[in-house]
XYZ file of N, CA and C in Angstrom:
462
model
N -80.877 55.627 -60.243
C -80.760 54.271 -60.759
C -81.704 53.368 -59.968
N -82.448 52.526 -60.685
C -83.389 51.616 -60.043
C -82.630 50.469 -59.382
N -83.221 49.946 -58.322
C -82.544 48.820 -57.675
C -82.808 47.532 -58.431
N -82.117 46.490 -58.046
C -82.162 45.222 -58.779
C -83.540 44.582 -58.752
N -84.241 44.643 -57.624
C -85.549 43.994 -57.554
C -86.554 44.669 -58.478
N -86.467 45.984 -58.643
C -87.356 46.665 -59.574
C -87.052 46.268 -61.014
N -85.779 45.995 -61.303
C -85.406 45.614 -62.663
C -85.837 44.193 -62.990
N -85.834 43.286 -61.996
C -86.118 41.887 -62.256
C -87.589 41.523 -62.152
N -88.346 42.261 -61.354
C -89.749 41.926 -61.161
C -90.612 42.707 -62.145
N -91.655 42.071 -62.676
C -92.517 42.772 -63.611
C -93.303 43.878 -62.923
N -93.654 44.887 -63.696
C -94.433 46.003 -63.187
C -95.858 45.531 -62.893
N -96.375 45.873 -61.733
C -97.715 45.422 -61.347
C -98.787 46.036 -62.241
N -98.533 47.168 -62.863
C -99.529 47.838 -63.691
C -99.425 47.433 -65.158
N -98.480 46.581 -65.500
C -98.317 46.179 -66.889
C -99.491 45.306 -67.312
N -99.805 45.352 -68.594
C -100.904 44.540 -69.098
C -100.456 43.106 -69.267
N -101.407 42.202 -69.507
C -101.086 40.793 -69.680
C -100.182 40.598 -70.879
N -100.336 41.404 -71.914
C -99.519 41.245 -73.114
C -98.063 41.607 -72.849
N -97.833 42.680 -72.085
C -96.464 43.099 -71.782
C -95.760 42.097 -70.887
N -96.505 41.441 -69.973
C -95.896 40.478 -69.067
C -95.835 39.086 -69.669
N -96.585 38.848 -70.746
C -96.587 37.532 -71.352
C -97.479 36.553 -70.611
N -98.431 37.039 -69.828
C -99.298 36.174 -69.056
C -100.705 36.749 -69.070
N -101.710 35.902 -68.956
C -103.087 36.370 -68.917
C -103.499 36.808 -67.522
N -102.666 36.535 -66.547
C -102.988 36.866 -65.164
C -102.780 38.356 -64.906
N -103.600 38.915 -64.040
C -103.428 40.310 -63.635
C -102.428 40.438 -62.487
N -102.064 39.301 -61.896
C -101.100 39.292 -60.807
C -99.678 39.246 -61.368
N -98.682 39.687 -60.583
C -97.297 39.568 -61.043
C -96.930 38.109 -61.260
N -96.068 37.847 -62.253
C -95.710 36.475 -62.597
C -94.875 35.818 -61.514
N -94.083 36.568 -60.818
C -93.200 35.958 -59.835
C -92.905 36.950 -58.736
N -92.651 36.430 -57.584
C -92.209 37.247 -56.467
C -90.815 36.762 -56.087
N -90.129 37.541 -55.324
C -88.770 37.187 -54.942
C -88.755 35.860 -54.198
N -89.693 35.662 -53.283
C -89.735 34.426 -52.501
C -89.982 33.205 -53.393
N -90.930 33.317 -54.310
C -91.230 32.199 -55.203
C -90.044 31.891 -56.115
N -89.385 32.926 -56.617
C -88.215 32.702 -57.472
C -87.086 32.047 -56.682
N -86.908 32.464 -55.444
C -85.873 31.872 -54.604
C -86.156 30.397 -54.346
N -87.399 30.078 -54.001
C -87.763 28.685 -53.729
C -87.589 27.830 -54.978
N -87.971 28.355 -56.135
C -87.810 27.620 -57.385
C -86.337 27.363 -57.679
N -85.490 28.354 -57.447
C -84.051 28.183 -57.674
C -83.463 27.142 -56.732
N -83.848 27.194 -55.472
C -83.336 26.228 -54.496
C -83.771 24.817 -54.869
N -85.033 24.646 -55.282
C -85.512 23.313 -55.674
C -84.747 22.784 -56.880
N -84.492 23.641 -57.853
C -83.802 23.154 -59.053
C -82.346 22.816 -58.761
N -81.675 23.606 -57.938
C -80.278 23.331 -57.612
C -80.160 22.083 -56.749
N -80.973 21.985 -55.701
C -80.876 20.831 -54.821
C -81.382 19.564 -55.490
N -82.344 19.676 -56.387
C -82.872 18.498 -57.059
C -81.810 17.772 -57.862
N -81.053 18.505 -58.662
C -80.036 17.865 -59.489
C -78.738 17.652 -58.720
N -78.390 18.562 -57.866
C -77.123 18.464 -57.152
C -77.077 17.317 -56.168
N -78.171 17.074 -55.477
C -78.178 16.007 -54.482
C -78.124 14.625 -55.105
N -78.541 14.505 -56.358
C -78.478 13.201 -57.011
C -77.039 12.796 -57.316
N -76.217 13.743 -57.695
C -74.857 13.434 -58.140
C -73.801 13.625 -57.054
N -74.106 14.370 -56.015
C -73.099 14.717 -55.014
C -72.482 13.513 -54.304
N -73.242 12.530 -53.839
C -72.600 11.407 -53.133
C -71.594 10.641 -53.991
N -71.940 10.353 -55.229
C -70.999 9.603 -56.074
C -69.787 10.453 -56.439
N -69.970 11.762 -56.580
C -68.834 12.631 -56.889
C -67.871 12.701 -55.710
N -68.390 12.830 -54.506
C -67.524 12.883 -53.325
C -66.842 11.535 -53.103
N -67.551 10.451 -53.380
C -66.941 9.129 -53.273
C -65.777 8.982 -54.259
N -65.929 9.547 -55.443
C -64.895 9.421 -56.473
C -63.637 10.218 -56.143
N -63.774 11.408 -55.533
C -62.598 12.253 -55.277
C -62.149 12.235 -53.824
N -62.972 11.712 -52.916
C -62.627 11.717 -51.500
C -63.309 12.878 -50.787
N -63.491 12.716 -49.487
C -64.232 13.712 -48.707
C -63.548 15.077 -48.656
N -62.232 15.181 -48.377
C -61.633 16.512 -48.310
C -61.693 17.257 -49.648
N -61.328 16.567 -50.716
C -61.367 17.222 -52.031
C -62.806 17.518 -52.434
N -63.751 16.629 -52.095
C -65.152 16.862 -52.412
C -65.702 18.093 -51.718
N -65.365 18.251 -50.439
C -65.811 19.442 -49.694
C -65.184 20.710 -50.266
N -63.903 20.640 -50.598
C -63.228 21.805 -51.174
C -63.831 22.174 -52.520
N -64.051 21.202 -53.379
C -64.628 21.480 -54.696
C -66.061 21.990 -54.594
N -66.826 21.460 -53.639
C -68.188 21.948 -53.429
C -68.169 23.406 -52.982
N -67.254 23.754 -52.075
C -67.138 25.139 -51.626
C -66.717 26.053 -52.778
N -65.769 25.593 -53.605
C -65.338 26.394 -54.756
C -66.484 26.607 -55.750
N -67.286 25.581 -55.967
C -68.444 25.730 -56.859
C -69.447 26.729 -56.280
N -69.634 26.694 -54.969
C -70.522 27.666 -54.330
C -70.019 29.085 -54.473
N -68.727 29.290 -54.263
C -68.131 30.625 -54.413
C -68.259 31.096 -55.853
N -67.996 30.187 -56.802
C -68.117 30.544 -58.224
C -69.561 30.907 -58.580
N -70.532 30.199 -58.023
C -71.937 30.505 -58.280
C -72.311 31.874 -57.746
N -71.851 32.197 -56.546
C -72.125 33.513 -55.967
C -71.514 34.611 -56.834
N -70.288 34.401 -57.289
C -69.618 35.392 -58.137
C -70.368 35.612 -59.451
N -70.800 34.532 -60.095
C -71.500 34.692 -61.367
C -72.866 35.346 -61.175
N -73.554 35.070 -60.056
C -74.821 35.746 -59.788
C -74.602 37.239 -59.564
N -73.496 37.592 -58.886
C -73.180 39.009 -58.711
C -72.889 39.671 -60.045
N -72.189 38.972 -60.938
C -71.937 39.526 -62.269
C -73.240 39.785 -63.018
N -74.171 38.840 -62.936
C -75.469 39.033 -63.586
C -76.210 40.228 -62.988
N -76.182 40.356 -61.668
C -76.849 41.486 -61.020
C -76.217 42.810 -61.446
N -74.888 42.848 -61.538
C -74.211 44.068 -61.983
C -74.569 44.392 -63.434
N -74.680 43.362 -64.268
C -75.059 43.585 -65.670
C -76.473 44.139 -65.770
N -77.381 43.620 -64.952
C -78.756 44.136 -64.958
C -78.764 45.583 -64.485
N -78.025 45.886 -63.419
C -77.958 47.264 -62.939
C -77.387 48.196 -63.994
N -76.349 47.748 -64.716
C -75.764 48.575 -65.780
C -76.750 48.772 -66.927
N -77.512 47.722 -67.270
C -78.503 47.852 -68.335
C -79.607 48.816 -67.928
N -80.065 48.722 -66.683
C -81.102 49.628 -66.201
C -80.582 51.068 -66.195
N -79.328 51.260 -65.802
C -78.740 52.597 -65.813
C -78.632 53.143 -67.239
N -78.495 52.246 -68.216
C -78.414 52.669 -69.619
C -79.795 52.863 -70.232
N -80.846 52.606 -69.461
C -82.195 52.834 -69.944
C -82.884 51.610 -70.507
N -82.298 50.433 -70.336
C -82.889 49.185 -70.825
C -83.230 48.330 -69.613
N -84.435 47.779 -69.589
C -84.822 46.901 -68.491
C -85.025 45.489 -69.036
N -83.987 44.659 -68.990
C -84.134 43.298 -69.507
C -85.034 42.476 -68.600
N -85.923 41.707 -69.204
C -86.850 40.889 -68.432
C -86.445 39.424 -68.408
N -85.373 39.073 -69.099
C -84.906 37.691 -69.105
C -83.401 37.689 -69.357
N -82.799 36.519 -69.155
C -81.369 36.364 -69.412
C -81.065 36.581 -70.889
N -81.945 36.090 -71.750
C -81.758 36.274 -73.187
C -81.764 37.737 -73.592
N -82.692 38.511 -73.024
C -82.737 39.940 -73.322
C -81.484 40.643 -72.800
N -81.012 40.237 -71.632
C -79.795 40.828 -71.083
C -78.611 40.571 -72.009
N -78.485 39.336 -72.493
C -77.394 39.005 -73.424
C -77.539 39.771 -74.729
N -78.758 39.890 -75.225
C -78.986 40.597 -76.472
C -78.581 42.064 -76.351
N -78.962 42.702 -75.248
C -78.645 44.116 -75.075
C -77.176 44.357 -74.754
N -76.551 43.422 -74.044
C -75.158 43.658 -73.652
C -74.156 43.134 -74.671
N -74.484 42.062 -75.398
C -73.535 41.460 -76.331
C -73.894 41.666 -77.791
N -75.032 42.286 -78.062
C -75.445 42.502 -79.438
C -76.168 41.291 -80.008
N -76.515 41.386 -81.292
C -77.289 40.328 -81.937
C -76.529 39.005 -81.967
N -75.256 39.036 -82.348
C -74.481 37.806 -82.429
C -74.321 37.166 -81.053
N -73.993 37.972 -80.042
C -73.862 37.444 -78.684
C -75.176 36.910 -78.153
N -76.292 37.582 -78.481
C -77.602 37.103 -78.062
C -77.943 35.761 -78.692
N -77.626 35.616 -79.984
C -77.867 34.339 -80.660
C -76.978 33.235 -80.101
N -75.721 33.558 -79.821
C -74.816 32.560 -79.238
C -75.287 32.130 -77.853
N -75.749 33.084 -77.044
C -76.227 32.718 -75.703
C -77.508 31.899 -75.794
N -78.388 32.216 -76.751
C -79.609 31.429 -76.927
C -79.262 30.009 -77.371
N -78.302 29.881 -78.275
C -77.858 28.554 -78.700
C -77.229 27.780 -77.567
N -76.443 28.468 -76.739
C -75.815 27.843 -75.582
C -76.877 27.335 -74.600
N -77.909 28.146 -74.357
C -78.973 27.719 -73.450
C -79.728 26.526 -74.028
N -79.956 26.519 -75.341
C -80.656 25.406 -75.975
C -79.865 24.108 -75.843
N -78.572 24.157 -76.143
C -77.729 22.963 -76.035
C -77.664 22.490 -74.580
N -77.549 23.428 -73.654
C -77.495 23.082 -72.236
C -78.777 22.386 -71.791
N -79.926 22.911 -72.190
C -81.194 22.308 -71.797
C -81.393 20.941 -72.446
N -80.969 20.793 -73.696
C -81.063 19.486 -74.347
C -80.166 18.461 -73.658
N -78.979 18.894 -73.227
C -78.082 17.987 -72.507
C -78.674 17.584 -71.159
N -79.325 18.525 -70.476
C -79.989 18.189 -69.209
C -81.115 17.190 -69.441
N -81.888 17.392 -70.496
C -82.974 16.453 -70.803
C -82.419 15.070 -71.114
N -81.337 15.012 -71.880
C -80.733 13.719 -72.210
C -80.218 13.031 -70.952
N -79.625 13.793 -70.046
C -79.129 13.224 -68.796
C -80.275 12.643 -67.971
N -81.371 13.384 -67.863
C -82.511 12.879 -67.113
C -83.109 11.642 -67.771
N -83.154 11.604 -69.103
C -83.675 10.416 -69.782
C -82.808 9.191 -69.494
N -81.492 9.363 -69.493
C -80.598 8.254 -69.171
C -80.813 7.818 -67.717
N -80.922 8.785 -66.812
C -81.151 8.492 -65.404
C -82.452 7.720 -65.217
N -83.524 8.177 -65.862
C -84.814 7.496 -65.749
C -84.738 6.114 -66.382
N -84.094 6.020 -67.539
C -83.965 4.720 -68.196
C -83.214 3.710 -67.352
N -82.129 4.150 -66.716
C -81.372 3.248 -65.837
C -82.217 2.779 -64.662
N -82.941 3.700 -64.054
C -83.738 3.337 -62.877
C -84.928 2.466 -63.236
N -85.589 2.754 -64.340
C -86.714 1.914 -64.757
C -86.201 0.530 -65.147
N -85.029 0.491 -65.821
C -84.436 -0.792 -66.175
C -84.116 -1.630 -64.953
N -83.584 -1.015 -63.913
C -83.298 -1.738 -62.676
C -84.593 -2.197 -62.009
N -85.606 -1.355 -62.053
C -86.888 -1.694 -61.437
C -87.543 -2.883 -62.139
N -87.423 -2.939 -63.466
C -88.039 -4.016 -64.238
C -87.127 -5.222 -64.403
N -85.885 -5.119 -63.939
C -84.956 -6.227 -64.034
C -84.348 -6.417 -65.417
N -84.286 -5.358 -66.213
C -83.708 -5.435 -67.550
C -82.195 -5.280 -67.432
N -81.400 -6.195 -68.015
C -79.945 -6.047 -67.925
C -79.457 -4.839 -68.722
N -78.382 -4.226 -68.225
C -77.814 -3.066 -68.912
C -77.119 -3.506 -70.192
N -77.232 -2.657 -71.200
C -76.547 -2.934 -72.468
C -75.108 -2.448 -72.366
N -74.236 -3.102 -73.078
C -72.836 -2.689 -73.095
C -72.563 -1.935 -74.381
N -71.735 -0.909 -74.284
C -71.369 -0.112 -75.452
C -70.329 -0.879 -76.260
N -70.646 -1.167 -77.505
C -69.727 -1.941 -78.353
C -68.664 -1.034 -78.984
N -68.871 0.265 -78.984
C -67.923 1.201 -79.591
C -66.782 1.586 -78.659
N -67.006 1.451 -77.345
C -66.012 1.872 -76.362
C -65.044 0.733 -76.075
N -63.727 1.023 -76.001
C -62.793 -0.034 -75.632
C -63.074 -0.502 -74.211
N -63.237 -1.773 -74.028
C -63.538 -2.308 -72.695
C -65.013 -2.250 -72.376
N -65.781 -1.476 -73.150
C -67.221 -1.359 -72.927
C -67.541 -0.632 -71.642
N -68.714 -0.092 -71.544
C -69.196 0.523 -70.300
C -70.643 0.145 -70.126
N -71.013 0.047 -68.888
C -72.387 -0.376 -68.590
C -73.262 0.823 -68.369
């Protein structure tokens, strides 16, 4: 059975068409993927963490942060086990979508692709609201109030 790094990293001898890139070099290395993951997690997490801890209190905030970390580690282990099982079955998934397609079938693959699409659209909408609020504050534009919500929200 191949190890996890062999399953996740592209083959160095693969052609540009098989890797989906025109480069002759591998698309990613473990270090680069790790740094990219850390940047994406810390980028979004650090923006919301202070207000979340303020809302629930320091002890509960620390406990919930630790629980989220444990849950993240567990789900990453599940993904690694799924990749190892797929490789043992003779399939080498090169993406999360391929892993879902091979493990859950066509319907599960389509559902996971739809889930990823909705998730990414929600992240984009959140960032647009965040940018809009900050640009509005920078330009001195007053916040609009929601007329549909009881009591309104700013």
